[in-house]
Coordinates of C-alpha atoms in Angstrom, one line a residue:
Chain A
X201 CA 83.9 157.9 -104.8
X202 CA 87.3 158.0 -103.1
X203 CA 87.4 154.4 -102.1
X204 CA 86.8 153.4 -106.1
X205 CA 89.7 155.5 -107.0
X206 CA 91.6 154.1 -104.6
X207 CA 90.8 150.4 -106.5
X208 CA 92.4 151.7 -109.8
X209 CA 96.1 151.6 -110.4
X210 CA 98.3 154.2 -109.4
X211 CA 97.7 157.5 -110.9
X212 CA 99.9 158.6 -113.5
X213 CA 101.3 161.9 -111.2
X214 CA 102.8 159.0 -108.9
X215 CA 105.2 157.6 -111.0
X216 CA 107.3 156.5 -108.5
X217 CA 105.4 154.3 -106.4
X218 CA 105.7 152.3 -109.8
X219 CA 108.5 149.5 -109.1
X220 CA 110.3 149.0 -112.7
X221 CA 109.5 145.5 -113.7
X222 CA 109.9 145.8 -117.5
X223 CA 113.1 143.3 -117.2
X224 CA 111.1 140.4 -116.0
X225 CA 111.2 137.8 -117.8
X226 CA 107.8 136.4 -119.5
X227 CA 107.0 132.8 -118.7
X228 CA 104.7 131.0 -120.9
X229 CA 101.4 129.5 -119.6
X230 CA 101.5 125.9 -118.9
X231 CA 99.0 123.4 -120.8
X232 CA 98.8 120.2 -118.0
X233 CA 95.5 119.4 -119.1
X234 CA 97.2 118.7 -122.4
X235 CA 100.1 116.3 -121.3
X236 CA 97.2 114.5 -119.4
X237 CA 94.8 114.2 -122.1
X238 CA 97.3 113.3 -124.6
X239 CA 98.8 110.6 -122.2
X240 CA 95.1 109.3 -121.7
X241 CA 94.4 108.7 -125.9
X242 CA 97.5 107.2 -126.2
X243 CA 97.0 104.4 -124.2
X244 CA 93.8 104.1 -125.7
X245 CA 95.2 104.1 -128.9
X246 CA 97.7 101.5 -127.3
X247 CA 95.2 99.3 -126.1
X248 CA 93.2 99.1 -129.5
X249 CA 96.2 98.0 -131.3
X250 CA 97.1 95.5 -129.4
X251 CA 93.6 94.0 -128.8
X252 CA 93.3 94.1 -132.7
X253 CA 96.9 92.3 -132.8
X254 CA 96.1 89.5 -130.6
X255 CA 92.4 88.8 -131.9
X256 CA 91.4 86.6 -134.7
X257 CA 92.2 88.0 -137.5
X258 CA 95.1 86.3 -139.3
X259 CA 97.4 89.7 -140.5
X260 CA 99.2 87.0 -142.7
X261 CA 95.9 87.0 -144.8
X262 CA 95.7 90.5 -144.8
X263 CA 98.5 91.5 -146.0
X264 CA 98.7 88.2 -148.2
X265 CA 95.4 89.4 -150.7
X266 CA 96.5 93.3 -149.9
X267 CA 97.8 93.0 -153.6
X268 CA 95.9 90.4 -155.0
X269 CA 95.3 90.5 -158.1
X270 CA 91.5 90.6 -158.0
X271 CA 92.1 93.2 -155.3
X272 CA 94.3 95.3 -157.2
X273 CA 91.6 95.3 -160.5
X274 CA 88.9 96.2 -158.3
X275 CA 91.0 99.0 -156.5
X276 CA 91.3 100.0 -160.4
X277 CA 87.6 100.5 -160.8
X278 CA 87.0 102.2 -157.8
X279 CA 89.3 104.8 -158.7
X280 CA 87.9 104.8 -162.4
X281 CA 84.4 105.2 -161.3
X282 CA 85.2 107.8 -158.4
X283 CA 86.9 110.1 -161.6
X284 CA 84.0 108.9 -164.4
X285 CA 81.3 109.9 -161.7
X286 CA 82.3 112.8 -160.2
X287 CA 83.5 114.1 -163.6
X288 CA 79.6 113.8 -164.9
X289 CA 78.5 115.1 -161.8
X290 CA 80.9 117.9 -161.8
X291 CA 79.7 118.9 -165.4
X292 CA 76.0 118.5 -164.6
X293 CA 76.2 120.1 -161.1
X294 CA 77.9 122.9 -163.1
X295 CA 75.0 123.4 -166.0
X296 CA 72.4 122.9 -163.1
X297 CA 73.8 125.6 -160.7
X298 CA 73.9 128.2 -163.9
X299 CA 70.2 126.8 -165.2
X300 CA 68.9 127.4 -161.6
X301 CA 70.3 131.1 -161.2
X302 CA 69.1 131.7 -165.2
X303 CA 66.4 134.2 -165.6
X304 CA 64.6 131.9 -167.9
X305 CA 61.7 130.5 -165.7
X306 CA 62.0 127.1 -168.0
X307 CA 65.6 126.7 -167.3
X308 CA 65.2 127.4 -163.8
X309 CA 62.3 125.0 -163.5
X310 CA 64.0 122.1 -165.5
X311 CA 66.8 122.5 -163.3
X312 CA 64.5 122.3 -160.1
X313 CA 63.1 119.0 -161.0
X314 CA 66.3 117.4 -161.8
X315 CA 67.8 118.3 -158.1
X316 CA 64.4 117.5 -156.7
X317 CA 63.9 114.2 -158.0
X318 CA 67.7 112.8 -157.6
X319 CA 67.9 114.2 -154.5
X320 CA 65.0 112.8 -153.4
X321 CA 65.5 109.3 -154.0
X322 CA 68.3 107.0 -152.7
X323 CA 71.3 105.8 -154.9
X324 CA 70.9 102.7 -154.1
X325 CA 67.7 102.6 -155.7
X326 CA 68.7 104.8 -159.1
X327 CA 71.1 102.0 -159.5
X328 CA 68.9 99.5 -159.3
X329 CA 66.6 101.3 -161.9
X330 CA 69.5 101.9 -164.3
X331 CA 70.7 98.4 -164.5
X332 CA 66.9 97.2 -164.9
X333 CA 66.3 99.8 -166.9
X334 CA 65.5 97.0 -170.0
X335 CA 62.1 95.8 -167.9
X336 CA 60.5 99.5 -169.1
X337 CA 62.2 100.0 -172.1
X338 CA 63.0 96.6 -174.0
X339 CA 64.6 98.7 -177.0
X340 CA 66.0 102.0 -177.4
X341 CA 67.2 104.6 -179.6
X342 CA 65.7 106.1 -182.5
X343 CA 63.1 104.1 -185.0
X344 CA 64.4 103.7 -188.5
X345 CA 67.9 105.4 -187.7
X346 CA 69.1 103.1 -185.1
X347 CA 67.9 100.5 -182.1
X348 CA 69.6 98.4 -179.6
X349 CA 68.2 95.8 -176.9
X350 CA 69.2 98.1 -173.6
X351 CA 70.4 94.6 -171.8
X352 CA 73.3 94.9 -174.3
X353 CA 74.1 98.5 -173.4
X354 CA 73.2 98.7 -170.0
X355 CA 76.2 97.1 -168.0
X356 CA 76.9 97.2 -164.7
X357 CA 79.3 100.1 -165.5
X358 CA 77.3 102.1 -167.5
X359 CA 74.5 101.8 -164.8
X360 CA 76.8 102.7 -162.2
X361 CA 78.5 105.5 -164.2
X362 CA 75.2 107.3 -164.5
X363 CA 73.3 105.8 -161.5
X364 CA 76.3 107.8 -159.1
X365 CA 77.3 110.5 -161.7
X366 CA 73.4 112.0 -162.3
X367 CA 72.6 111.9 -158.4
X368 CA 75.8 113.1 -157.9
X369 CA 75.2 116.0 -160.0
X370 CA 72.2 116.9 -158.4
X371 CA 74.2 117.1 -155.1
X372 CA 76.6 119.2 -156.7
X373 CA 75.0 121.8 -158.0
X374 CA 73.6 123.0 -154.8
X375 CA 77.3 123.6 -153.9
X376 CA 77.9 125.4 -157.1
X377 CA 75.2 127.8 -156.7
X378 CA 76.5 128.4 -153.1
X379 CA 79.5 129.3 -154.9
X380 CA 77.9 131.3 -157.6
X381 CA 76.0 133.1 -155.1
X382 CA 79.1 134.1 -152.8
X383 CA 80.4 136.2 -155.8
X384 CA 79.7 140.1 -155.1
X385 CA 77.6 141.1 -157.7
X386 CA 79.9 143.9 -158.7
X387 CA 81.5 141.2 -160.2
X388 CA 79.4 140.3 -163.0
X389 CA 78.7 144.6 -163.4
X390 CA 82.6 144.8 -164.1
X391 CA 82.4 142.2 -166.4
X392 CA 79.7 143.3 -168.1
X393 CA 80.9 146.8 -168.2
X394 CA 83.8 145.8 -170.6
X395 CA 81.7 143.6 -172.9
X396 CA 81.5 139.9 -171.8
X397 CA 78.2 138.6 -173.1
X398 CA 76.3 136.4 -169.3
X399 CA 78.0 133.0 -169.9
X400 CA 82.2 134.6 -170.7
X401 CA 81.2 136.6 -167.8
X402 CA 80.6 133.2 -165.4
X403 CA 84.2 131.7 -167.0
X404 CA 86.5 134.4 -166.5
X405 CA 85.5 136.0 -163.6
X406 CA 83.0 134.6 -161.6
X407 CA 83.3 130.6 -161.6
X408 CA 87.1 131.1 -160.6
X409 CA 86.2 133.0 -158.0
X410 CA 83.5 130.7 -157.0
X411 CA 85.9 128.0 -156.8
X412 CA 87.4 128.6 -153.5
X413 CA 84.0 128.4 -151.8
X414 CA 83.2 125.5 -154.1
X415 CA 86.1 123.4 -153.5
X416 CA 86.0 122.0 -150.1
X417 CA 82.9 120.8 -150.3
X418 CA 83.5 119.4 -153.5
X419 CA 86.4 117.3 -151.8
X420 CA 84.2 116.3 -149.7
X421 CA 81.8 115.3 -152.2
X422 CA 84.9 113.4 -154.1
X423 CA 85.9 111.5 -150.6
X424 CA 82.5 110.6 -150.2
X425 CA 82.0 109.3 -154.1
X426 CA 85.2 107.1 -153.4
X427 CA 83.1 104.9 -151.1
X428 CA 79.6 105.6 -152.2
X429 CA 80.8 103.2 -155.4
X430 CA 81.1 100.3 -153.3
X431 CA 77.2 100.7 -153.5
X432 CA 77.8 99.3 -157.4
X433 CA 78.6 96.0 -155.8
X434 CA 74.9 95.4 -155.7
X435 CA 74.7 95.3 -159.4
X436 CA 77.5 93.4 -160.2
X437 CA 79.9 96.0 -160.7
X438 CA 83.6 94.5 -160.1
X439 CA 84.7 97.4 -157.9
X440 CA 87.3 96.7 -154.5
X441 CA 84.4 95.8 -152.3
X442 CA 82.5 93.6 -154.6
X443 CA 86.2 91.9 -155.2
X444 CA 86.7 91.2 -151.8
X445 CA 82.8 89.6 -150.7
X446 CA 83.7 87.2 -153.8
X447 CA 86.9 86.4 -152.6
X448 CA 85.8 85.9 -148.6
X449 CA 82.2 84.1 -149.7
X450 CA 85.0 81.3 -151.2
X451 CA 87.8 81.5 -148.5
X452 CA 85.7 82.5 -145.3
X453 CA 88.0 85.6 -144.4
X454 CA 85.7 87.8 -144.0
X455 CA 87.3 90.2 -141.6
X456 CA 90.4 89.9 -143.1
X457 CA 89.2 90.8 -146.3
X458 CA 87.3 93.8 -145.1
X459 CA 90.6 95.0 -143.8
X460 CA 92.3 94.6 -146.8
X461 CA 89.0 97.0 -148.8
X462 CA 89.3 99.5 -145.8
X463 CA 93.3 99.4 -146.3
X464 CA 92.6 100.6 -149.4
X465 CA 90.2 103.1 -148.8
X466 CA 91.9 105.2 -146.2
X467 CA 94.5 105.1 -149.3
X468 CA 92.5 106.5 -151.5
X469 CA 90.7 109.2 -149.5
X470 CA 94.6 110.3 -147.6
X471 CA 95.5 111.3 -151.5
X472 CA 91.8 112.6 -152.4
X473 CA 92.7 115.1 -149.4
X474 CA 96.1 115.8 -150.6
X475 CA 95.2 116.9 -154.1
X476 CA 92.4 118.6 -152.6
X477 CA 94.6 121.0 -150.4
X478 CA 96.7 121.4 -153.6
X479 CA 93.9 122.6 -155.5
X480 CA 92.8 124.8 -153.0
X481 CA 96.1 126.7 -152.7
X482 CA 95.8 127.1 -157.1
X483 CA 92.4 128.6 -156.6
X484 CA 93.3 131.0 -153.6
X485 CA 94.9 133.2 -156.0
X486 CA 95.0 136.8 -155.4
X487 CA 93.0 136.2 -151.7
X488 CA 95.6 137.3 -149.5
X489 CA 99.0 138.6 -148.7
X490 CA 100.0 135.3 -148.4
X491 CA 98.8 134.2 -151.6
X492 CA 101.1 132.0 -154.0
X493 CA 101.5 134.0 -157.0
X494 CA 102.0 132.3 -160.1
Chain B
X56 CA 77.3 167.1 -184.9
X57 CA 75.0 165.2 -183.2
X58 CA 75.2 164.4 -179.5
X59 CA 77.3 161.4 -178.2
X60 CA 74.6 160.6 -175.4
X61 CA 71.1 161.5 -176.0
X62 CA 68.4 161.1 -173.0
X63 CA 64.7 161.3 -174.4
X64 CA 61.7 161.5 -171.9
X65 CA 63.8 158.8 -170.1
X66 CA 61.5 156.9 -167.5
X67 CA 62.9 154.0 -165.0
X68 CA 60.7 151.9 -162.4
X69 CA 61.3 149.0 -160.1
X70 CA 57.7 147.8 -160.0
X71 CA 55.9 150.2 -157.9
X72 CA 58.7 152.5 -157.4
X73 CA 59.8 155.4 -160.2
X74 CA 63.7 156.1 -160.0
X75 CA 63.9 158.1 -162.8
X76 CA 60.5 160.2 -163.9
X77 CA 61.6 161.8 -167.9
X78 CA 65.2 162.6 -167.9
X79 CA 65.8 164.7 -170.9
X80 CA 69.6 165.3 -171.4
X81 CA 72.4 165.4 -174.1
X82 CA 76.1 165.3 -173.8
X83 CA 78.2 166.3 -176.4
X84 CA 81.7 164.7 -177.7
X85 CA 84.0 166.0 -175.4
X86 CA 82.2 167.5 -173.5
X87 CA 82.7 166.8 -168.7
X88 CA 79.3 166.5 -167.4
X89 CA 79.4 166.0 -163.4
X90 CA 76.0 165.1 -161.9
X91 CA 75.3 165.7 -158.5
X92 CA 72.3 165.2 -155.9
X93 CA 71.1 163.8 -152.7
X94 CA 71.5 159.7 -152.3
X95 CA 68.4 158.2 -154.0
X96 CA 68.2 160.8 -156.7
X97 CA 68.5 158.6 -159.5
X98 CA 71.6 159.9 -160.5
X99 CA 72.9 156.3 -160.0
X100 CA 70.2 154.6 -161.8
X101 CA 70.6 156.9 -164.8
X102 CA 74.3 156.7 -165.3
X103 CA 73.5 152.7 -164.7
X104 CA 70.9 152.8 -167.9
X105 CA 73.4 154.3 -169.9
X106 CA 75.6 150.8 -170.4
X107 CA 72.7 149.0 -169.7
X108 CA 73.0 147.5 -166.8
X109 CA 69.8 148.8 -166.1
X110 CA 67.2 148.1 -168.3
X111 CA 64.9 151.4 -169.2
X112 CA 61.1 150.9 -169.0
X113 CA 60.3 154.2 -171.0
X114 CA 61.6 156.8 -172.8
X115 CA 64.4 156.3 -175.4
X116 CA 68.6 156.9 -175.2
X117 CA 71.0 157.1 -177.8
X118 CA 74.5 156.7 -177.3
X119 CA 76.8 157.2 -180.5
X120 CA 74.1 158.1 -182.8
X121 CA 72.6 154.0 -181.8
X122 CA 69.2 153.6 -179.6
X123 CA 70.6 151.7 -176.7
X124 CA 69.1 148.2 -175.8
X125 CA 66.0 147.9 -178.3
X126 CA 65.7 148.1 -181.9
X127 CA 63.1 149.9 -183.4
X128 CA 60.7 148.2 -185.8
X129 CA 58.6 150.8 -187.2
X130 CA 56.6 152.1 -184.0
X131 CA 58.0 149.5 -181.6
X132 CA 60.7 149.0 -179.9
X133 CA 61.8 145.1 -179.4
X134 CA 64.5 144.4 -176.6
X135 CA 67.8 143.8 -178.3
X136 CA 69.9 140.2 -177.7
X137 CA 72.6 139.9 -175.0
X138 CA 75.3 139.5 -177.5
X139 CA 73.8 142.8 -179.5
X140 CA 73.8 144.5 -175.5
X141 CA 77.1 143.6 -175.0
X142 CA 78.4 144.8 -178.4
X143 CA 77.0 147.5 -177.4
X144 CA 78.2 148.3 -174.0
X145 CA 81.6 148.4 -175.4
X146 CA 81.0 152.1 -176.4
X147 CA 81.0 153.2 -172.8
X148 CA 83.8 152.5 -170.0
X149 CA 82.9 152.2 -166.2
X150 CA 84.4 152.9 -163.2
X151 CA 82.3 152.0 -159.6
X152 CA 82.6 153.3 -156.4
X153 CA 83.3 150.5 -155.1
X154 CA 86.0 149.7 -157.8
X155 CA 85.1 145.7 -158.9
X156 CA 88.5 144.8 -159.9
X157 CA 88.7 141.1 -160.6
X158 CA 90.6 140.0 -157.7
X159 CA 91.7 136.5 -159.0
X160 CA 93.8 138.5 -161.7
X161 CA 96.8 140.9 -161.2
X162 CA 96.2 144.9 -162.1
X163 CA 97.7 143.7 -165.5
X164 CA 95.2 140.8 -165.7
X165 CA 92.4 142.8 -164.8
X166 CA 93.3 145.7 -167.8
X167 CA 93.9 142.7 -170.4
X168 CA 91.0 140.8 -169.4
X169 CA 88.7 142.7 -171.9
X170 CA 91.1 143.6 -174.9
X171 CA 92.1 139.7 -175.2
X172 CA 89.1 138.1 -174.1
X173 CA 86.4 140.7 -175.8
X174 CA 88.2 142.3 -178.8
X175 CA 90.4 139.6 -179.0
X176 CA 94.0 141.3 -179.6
X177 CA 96.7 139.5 -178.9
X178 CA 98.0 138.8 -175.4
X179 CA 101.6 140.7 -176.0
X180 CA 100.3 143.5 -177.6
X181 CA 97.3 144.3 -174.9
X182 CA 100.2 143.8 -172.7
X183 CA 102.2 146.2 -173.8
X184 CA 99.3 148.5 -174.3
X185 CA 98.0 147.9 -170.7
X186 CA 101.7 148.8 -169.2
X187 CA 101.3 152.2 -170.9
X188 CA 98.3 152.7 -169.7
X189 CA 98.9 151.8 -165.9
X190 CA 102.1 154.1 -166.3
X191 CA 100.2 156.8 -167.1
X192 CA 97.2 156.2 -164.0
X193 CA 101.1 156.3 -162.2
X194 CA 100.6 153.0 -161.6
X195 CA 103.8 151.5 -164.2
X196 CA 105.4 149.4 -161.4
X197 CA 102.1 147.8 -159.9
X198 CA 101.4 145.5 -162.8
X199 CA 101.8 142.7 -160.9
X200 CA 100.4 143.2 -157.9
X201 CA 97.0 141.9 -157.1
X202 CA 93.8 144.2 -156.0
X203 CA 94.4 142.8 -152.4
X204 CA 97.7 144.5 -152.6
X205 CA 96.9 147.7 -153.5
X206 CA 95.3 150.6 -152.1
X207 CA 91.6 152.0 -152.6
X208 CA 92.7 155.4 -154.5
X209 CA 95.3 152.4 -156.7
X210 CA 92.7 149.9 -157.4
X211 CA 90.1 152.7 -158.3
X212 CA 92.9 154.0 -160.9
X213 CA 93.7 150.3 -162.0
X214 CA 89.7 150.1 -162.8
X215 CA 89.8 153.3 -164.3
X216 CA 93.1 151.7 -166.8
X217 CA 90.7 148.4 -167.3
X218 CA 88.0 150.5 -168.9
X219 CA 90.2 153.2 -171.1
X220 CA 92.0 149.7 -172.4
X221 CA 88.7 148.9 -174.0
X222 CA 88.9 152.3 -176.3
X223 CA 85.4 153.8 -175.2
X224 CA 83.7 157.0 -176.5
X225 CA 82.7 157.8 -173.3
X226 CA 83.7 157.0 -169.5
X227 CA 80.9 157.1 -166.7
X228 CA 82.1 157.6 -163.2
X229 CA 79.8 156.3 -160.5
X230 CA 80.8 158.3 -157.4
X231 CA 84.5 157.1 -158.1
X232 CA 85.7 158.7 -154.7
X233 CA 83.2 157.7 -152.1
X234 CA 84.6 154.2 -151.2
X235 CA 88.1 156.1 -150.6
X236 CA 89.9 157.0 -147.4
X237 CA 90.0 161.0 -147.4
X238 CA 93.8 161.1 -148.5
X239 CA 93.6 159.0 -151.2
X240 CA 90.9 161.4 -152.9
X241 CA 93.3 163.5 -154.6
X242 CA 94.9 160.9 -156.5
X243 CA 92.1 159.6 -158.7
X244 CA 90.3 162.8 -159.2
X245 CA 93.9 163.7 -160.9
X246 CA 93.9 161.1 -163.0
X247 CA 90.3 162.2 -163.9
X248 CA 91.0 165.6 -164.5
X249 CA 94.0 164.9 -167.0
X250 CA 91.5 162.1 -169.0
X251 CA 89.0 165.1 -169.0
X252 CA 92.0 167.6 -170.5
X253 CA 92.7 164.6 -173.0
X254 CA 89.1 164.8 -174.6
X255 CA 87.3 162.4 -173.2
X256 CA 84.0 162.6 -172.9
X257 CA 82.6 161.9 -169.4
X258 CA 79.9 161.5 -167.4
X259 CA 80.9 161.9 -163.5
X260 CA 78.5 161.3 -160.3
X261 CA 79.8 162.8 -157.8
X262 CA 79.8 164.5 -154.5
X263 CA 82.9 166.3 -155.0
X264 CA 81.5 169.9 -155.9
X265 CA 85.1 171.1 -156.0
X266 CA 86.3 168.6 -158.6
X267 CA 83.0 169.8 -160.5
X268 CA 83.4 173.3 -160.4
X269 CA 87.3 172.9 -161.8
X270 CA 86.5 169.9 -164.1
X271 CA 83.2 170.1 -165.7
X272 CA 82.0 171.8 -168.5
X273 CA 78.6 171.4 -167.1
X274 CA 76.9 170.6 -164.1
X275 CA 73.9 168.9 -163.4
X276 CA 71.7 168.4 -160.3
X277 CA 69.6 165.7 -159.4
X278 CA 66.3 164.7 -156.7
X279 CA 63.7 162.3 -156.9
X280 CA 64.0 161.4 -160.2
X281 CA 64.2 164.0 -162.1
X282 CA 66.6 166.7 -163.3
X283 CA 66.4 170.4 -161.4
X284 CA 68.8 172.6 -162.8
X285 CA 71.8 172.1 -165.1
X286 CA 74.0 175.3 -166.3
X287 CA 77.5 175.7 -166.4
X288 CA 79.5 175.0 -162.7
X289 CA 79.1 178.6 -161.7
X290 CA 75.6 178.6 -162.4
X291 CA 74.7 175.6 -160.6
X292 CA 77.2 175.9 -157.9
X293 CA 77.3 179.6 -156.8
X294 CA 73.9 180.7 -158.0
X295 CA 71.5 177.9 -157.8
X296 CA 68.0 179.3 -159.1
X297 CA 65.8 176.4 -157.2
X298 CA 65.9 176.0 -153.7
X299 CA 66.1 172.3 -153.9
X300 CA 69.8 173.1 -155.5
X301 CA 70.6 175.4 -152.7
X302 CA 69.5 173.5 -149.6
X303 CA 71.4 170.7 -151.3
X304 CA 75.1 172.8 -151.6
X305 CA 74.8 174.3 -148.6
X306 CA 74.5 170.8 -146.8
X307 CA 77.2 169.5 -148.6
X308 CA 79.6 172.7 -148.1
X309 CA 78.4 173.0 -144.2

């Protein structure tokens, strides 16, 4: 017993064996791993340039077809068929999340199917089916009111537009009701309580606070729709990628061009992530201290 | 004059298990009713049934002279729509224990939210209305601030300006103090007591015998279910009749 009191620091009755180093000064702990690790990737980083700089790829070319006309129009409907797609899928993910948490067994069992069945086949195929979709139905619309041959509807960028935007949606609205879900359910009691009929209740008070769970994922979502189109180029549609096989099957660049699509792409996604951060900042609203009051 | 809240042979279950076993109760206009009773009592649940946020399985409730949540078609009673429940709901304010403020939206947001969105006035005039209202919770120079901002006994007061903005008959108070830190007590039960003196009817859960015995006109206490003895504060308070009552008051006051 004596020795372990001994251990412990000074007791508080001998106040003078302390020696008064409150003056010292503090020095800051030293990160050498750091330096060294950083030192390490830069070379690394060094040596990839510069192997990439001296290797066959002609950056003439590159930056030659970097604005290319035929470049430039398919960079066009990229973008256009990121927004059209994720727009739809937005929309459906939203009805879908809402369906799925409805108390109406047939809502809630539509809305199953629809996530089951998109989500459990691969885009690449849905595409396919939508552009073919004339080999099961010849015809369409509604007998005596109006028809149309679907070959005349169906274009490549209607099939893409619903081939992405449906499975998309179906993606989505799992991350909705993850949102939906994180909202304390004193929140739709308070709502209620002052008279908002179920679905006033979800617009005013619940889906904005849902948003701030929903929206990173969502970015994520929107990122990955910006190069999940290039999956259109198998049925003809004109997007970036497509652009640039048609221009290398003629010219032979082929890893030229590919730069020149991947260029563009990091583009895309460095402002995708900027909005997004933007967004996220609108939607924090009333989370913190620190929140930007508007 | 007939009652303003009218409990008949009121029954609630959750499946298997009875919360509320025949309530029989009415409060009149004006009149401070302050429920009390152990945790699980069905005090809760009964105040909950009352704006509907429970559904009853038996029994029948009026509130303002209407049967709450059904419509009766000769000898049946048929569930009434979520806009008609709504509509409804609007008779009766409520405050939680655990407040519920909308935290996206600023204490003025959150007293606005109903009178614009729900009775559709217009923005500057629920905004002026909603200042005077926060002013007199003592809240006048919060308006802006958000729920994150504020303290427990302020945001309960801010919840308790969001329902009077919607002009109820009647204001139920689920155990508005429990959530609080001990300090900030006081606060909110005196804005309670100065809506009691201006006429409101309330119903109050609440574990706050002292606030009852001051407050209420009439005191009722609650276990398993079903109502034990209701009289006037004294009674209830100082000379419980059932033993239930007095094992109860003496727990709470020891």
């Amino acid at each position: 017993m004596l020795s372990a009191s001994n251990d412990r620091a000074p007791a508080s009755g001998n106040a003078d064996t302390f020696t008064d180093i409150s003056h010292f000064e503090h020095v800051p702990r030293r990160y050498y791993g750091r330096y060294l690790a950083s030192a390490v990737i830069l070379a690394i980083v060094v040596y990839i340039v510069v192997a990439f700089a001296r290797g066959q790829i002609e950056w003439a070319v590159v930056a030659r077809f970097l604005t290319a006309k035929s470049i430039l129009t398919g960079l066009v409907n990229t973008i256009v068929m990121t927004i059209l797609a994720m727009a739809l899928g937005i929309v459906l993910g939203v009805i879908v999340a809402i369906m799925r948490l409805s108390t109406n067994p047939v809502l809630r069992g539509v809305a199953h199917g629809y996530v089951w069945l998109f989500r459990g086949t691969p885009v690449i195929l849905q595409l396919l089916l939508w552009f073919n979709l004339a080999l099961v139905f010849p015809v369409m619309g509604i007998p005596g009111l109006f028809e149309f041959r679907t070959v005349d509807i169906m274009t490549p960028f209607l099939a893409a537009l619903l081939g992405l935007g449906i499975n998309q949606g179906a993606y989505t609205s799992e991350v909705v009701r993850a949102g939906l879900l994180s909202v304390d359910t004193g929140q739709y009691e308070a709502a209620k309580s002052i008279g908002m009929p179920k679905l006033q209740a979800l617009r005013r008070v619940i889906l904005p606070q849902a948003m701030r769970v929903i929206i990173p994922p969502i970015g994520n979502e929107l990122i990955g729709m910006a190069k999940l189109t290039s999956l259109a180029s198998v049925i003809q549609y004109a997007e970036m990628l497509h652009n640039a096989e048609n221009i290398y099957y003629a010219n032979a660049r082929v890893i030229e061009l590919l730069m020149v699509a991947g260029v563009w792409y990091l583009v895309i996604v460095t402002v995708l992530s900027l909005l997004q951060s933007r967004v996220e900042l609108r939607f924090a609203r009333g989370a913190g201290r620190a929140s930007a009051k508007q | 004059m007939n009652p303003l809240v009218k409990a008949v042979d009121l029954r609630k279950s959750y499946g298997e298990f009875q919360a509320l076993h025949g309530i029989h109760l009415e409060v009149e206009k004006g009149e401070v009713l302050c429920i009390i009773g152990p945790s699980g009592s069905g005090k809760s649940t009964f105040l909950r049934c009352i704006n509907q946020l429970e559904t009853i399985t038996g029994g029948a409730l009026w509130v303002n002279d209407e049967l709450v949540g059904y419509r009766r078609v000769e000898n049946k009673l048929y569930p009434l729509s979520e806009k008609q429940m709504a509509r409804q709901r609007l008779a009766t304010g409520m405050v939680f224990q655990r407040f519920n403020l909308f935290p996206h939206m600023t204490a003025l947001e959150n007293v606005i939210e109903g009178p614009v969105q729900v009775l559709k006035k217009k923005k500057a005039e629920a905004a002026e209305e909603a200042r005077a209202l926060l002013t007199r919770v003592g809240l006048g120079h919060k308006c802006d601030a958000f729920p994150v901002e504020l303290s427990g006994g302020q945001q309960q007061r801010v919840a308790i300006a969001r329902a009077l903005a919607m002009h109820p008959q009647l204001m139920l108070f689920d155990e508005p103090t429990s959530a609080l830190d001990p300090e900030l007590v006081g606060e909110v039960l005196s804005v309670m007591r100065d809506l009691a003196k201006s006429g409101m009817t309330m119903i109050v859960v609440t574990h706050e015998l002292g606030f009852a015995r001051e407050v209420a006109n009439r005191v009722v206490f609650m276990d398993q279910g079903k109502i034990v003895e209701t009289g006037t504060p004294e009674q209830v308070l100082s000379r419980p009749q059932q033993q239930r009552t007095q094992d109860f008051i003496s727990a709470v006051l020891s």
